[in-house]
PDB file of C-alpha atoms in Angstrom:
ATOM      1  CA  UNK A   1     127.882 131.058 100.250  1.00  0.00           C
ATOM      2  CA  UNK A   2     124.224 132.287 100.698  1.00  0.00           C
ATOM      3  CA  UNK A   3     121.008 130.645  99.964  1.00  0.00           C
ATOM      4  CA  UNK A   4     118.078 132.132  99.317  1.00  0.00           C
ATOM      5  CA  UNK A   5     115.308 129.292  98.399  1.00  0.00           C
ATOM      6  CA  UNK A   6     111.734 129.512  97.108  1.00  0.00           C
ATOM      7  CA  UNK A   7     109.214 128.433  99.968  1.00  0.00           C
ATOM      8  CA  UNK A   8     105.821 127.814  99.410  1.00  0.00           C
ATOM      9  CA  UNK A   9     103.160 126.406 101.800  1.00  0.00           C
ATOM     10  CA  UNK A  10     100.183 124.993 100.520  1.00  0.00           C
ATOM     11  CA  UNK A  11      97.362 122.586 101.675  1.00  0.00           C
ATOM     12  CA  UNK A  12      97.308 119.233  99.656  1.00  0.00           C
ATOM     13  CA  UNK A  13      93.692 118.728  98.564  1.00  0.00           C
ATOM     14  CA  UNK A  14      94.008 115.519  97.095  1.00  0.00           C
ATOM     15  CA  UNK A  15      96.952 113.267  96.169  1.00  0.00           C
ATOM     16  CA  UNK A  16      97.901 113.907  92.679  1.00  0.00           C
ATOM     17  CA  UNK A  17     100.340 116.710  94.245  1.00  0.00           C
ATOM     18  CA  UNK A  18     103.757 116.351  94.193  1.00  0.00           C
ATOM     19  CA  UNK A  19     106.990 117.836  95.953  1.00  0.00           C
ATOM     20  CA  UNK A  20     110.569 118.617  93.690  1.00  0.00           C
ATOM     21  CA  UNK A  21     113.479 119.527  95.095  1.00  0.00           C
ATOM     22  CA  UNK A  22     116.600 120.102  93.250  1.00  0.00           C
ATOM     23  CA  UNK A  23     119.783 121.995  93.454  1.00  0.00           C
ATOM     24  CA  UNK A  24     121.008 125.159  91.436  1.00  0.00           C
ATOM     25  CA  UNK A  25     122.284 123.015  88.922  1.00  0.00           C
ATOM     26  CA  UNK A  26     118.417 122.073  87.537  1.00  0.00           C
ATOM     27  CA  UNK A  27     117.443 125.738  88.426  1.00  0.00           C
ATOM     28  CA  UNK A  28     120.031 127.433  86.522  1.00  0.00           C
ATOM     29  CA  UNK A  29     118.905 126.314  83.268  1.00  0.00           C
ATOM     30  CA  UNK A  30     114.759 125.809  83.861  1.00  0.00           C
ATOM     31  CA  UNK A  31     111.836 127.570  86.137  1.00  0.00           C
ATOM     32  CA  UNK A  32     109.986 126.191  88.333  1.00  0.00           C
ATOM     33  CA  UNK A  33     107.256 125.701  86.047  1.00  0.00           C
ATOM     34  CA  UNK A  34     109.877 123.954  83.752  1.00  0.00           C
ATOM     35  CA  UNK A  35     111.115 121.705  86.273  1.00  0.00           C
ATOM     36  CA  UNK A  36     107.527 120.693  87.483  1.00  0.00           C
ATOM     37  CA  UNK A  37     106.110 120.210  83.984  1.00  0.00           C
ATOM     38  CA  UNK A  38     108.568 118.039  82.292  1.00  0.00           C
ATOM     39  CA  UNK A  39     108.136 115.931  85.773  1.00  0.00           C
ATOM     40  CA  UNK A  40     104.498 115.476  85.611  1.00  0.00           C
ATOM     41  CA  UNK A  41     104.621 115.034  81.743  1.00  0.00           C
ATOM     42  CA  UNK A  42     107.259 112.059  83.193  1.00  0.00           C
ATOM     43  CA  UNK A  43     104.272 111.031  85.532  1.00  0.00           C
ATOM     44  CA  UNK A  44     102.005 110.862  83.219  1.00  0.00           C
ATOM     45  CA  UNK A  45     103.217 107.714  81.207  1.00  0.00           C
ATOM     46  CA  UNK A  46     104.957 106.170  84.712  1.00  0.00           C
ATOM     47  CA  UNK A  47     104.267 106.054  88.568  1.00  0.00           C
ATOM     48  CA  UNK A  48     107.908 106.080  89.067  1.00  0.00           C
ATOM     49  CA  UNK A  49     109.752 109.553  90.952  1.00  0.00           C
ATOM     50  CA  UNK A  50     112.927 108.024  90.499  1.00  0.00           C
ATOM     51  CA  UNK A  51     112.163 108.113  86.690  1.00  0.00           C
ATOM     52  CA  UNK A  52     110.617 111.609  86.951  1.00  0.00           C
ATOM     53  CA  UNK A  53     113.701 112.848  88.924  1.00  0.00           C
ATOM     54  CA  UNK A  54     115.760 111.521  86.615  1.00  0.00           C
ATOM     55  CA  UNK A  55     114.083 113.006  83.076  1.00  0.00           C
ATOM     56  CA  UNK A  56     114.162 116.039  84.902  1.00  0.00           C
ATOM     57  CA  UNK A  57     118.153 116.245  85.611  1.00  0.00           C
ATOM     58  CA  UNK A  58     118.664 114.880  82.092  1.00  0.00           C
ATOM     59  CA  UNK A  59     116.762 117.783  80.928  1.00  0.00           C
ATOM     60  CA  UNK A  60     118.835 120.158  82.731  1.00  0.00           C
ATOM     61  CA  UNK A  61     121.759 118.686  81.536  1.00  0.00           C
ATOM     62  CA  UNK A  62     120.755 119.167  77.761  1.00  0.00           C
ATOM     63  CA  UNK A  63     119.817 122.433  78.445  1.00  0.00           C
ATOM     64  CA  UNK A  64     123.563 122.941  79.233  1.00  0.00           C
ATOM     65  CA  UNK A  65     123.692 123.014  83.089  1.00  0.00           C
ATOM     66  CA  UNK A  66     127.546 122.269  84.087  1.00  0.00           C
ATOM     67  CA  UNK A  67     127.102 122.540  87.630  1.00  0.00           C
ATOM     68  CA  UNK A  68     125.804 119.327  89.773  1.00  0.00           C
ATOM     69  CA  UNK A  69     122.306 118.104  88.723  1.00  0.00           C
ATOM     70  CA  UNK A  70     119.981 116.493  91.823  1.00  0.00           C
ATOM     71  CA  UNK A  71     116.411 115.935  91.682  1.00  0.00           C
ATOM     72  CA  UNK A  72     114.581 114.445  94.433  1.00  0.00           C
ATOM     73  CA  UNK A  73     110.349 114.211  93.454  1.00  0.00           C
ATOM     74  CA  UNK A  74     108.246 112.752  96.418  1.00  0.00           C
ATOM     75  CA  UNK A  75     104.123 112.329  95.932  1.00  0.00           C
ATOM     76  CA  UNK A  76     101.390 111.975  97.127  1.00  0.00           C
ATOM     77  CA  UNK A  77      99.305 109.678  96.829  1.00  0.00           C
ATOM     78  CA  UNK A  78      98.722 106.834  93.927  1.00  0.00           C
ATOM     79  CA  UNK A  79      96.371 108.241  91.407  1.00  0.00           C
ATOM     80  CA  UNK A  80      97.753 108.493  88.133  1.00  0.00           C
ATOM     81  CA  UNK A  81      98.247 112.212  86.891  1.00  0.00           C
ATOM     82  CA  UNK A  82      96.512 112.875  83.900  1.00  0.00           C
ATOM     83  CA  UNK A  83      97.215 115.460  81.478  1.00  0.00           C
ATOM     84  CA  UNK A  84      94.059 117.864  80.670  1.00  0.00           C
ATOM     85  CA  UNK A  85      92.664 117.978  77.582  1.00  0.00           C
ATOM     86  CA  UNK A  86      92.261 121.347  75.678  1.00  0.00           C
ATOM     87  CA  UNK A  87      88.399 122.084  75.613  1.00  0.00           C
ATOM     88  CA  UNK A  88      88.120 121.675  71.701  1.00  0.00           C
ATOM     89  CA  UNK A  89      89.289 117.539  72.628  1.00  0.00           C
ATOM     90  CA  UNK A  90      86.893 117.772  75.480  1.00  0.00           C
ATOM     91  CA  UNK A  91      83.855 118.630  72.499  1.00  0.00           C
ATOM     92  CA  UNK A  92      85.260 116.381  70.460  1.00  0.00           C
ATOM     93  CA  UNK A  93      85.019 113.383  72.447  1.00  0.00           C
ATOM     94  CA  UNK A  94      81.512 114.473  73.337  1.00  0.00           C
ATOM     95  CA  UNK A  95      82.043 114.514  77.340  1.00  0.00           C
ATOM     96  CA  UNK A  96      83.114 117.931  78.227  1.00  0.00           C
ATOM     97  CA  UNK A  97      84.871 117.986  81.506  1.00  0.00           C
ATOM     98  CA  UNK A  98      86.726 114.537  81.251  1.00  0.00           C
ATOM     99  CA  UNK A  99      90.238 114.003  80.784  1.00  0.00           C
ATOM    100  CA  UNK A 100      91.594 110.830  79.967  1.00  0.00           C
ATOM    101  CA  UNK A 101      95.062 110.091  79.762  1.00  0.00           C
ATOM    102  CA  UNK A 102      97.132 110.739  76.369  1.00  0.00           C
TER     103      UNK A 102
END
């Protein structure tokens, strides 16, 4: 058995960063980028991890993963995440460089 896993260090700014670890079974069928988004698209209508985590291995799991599915999402920090607005919604609400949630 080997493991090769991705590391990344970074420095946390503020606290609407968050932390995702899962097993092969989520990373056989999505990215990185996959796995992240569809969590903070999760966050962005709840607070919860445990709800994130878990859209996250269902997602997997329709994408046809057969292997074991775990998802563990820590964050930081309580600000909600919001989801940025293209800059055509930013003109047309008339305060460019404001995002409000959707």
């Amino acid at each position: 058995l080997e493991c090769d896993p991705d590391v990344f260090t970074f420095e946390v700014r503020d606290d609407r960063h968050l932390v995702l670890l899962g097993c092969d079974g989520v990373f056989d069928k999505m990215t990185n980028i996959e796995a992240c988004k569809t969590a903070v698209r999760s966050l962005t209508t709840s607070t919860s991890c445990a709800d994130a985590a878990r859209e996250v291995a269902h997602r997997a799991v329709r994408l046809g993963s057969s292997d074991n599915v775990t998802v563990c999402i820590a964050r930081f920090g309580r600000k909600p995440i919001m989801r940025k607005q293209s800059l055509s919604q930013q003109q047309h609400l008339g305060r460019p460089g404001r995002f409000r949630r959707q």
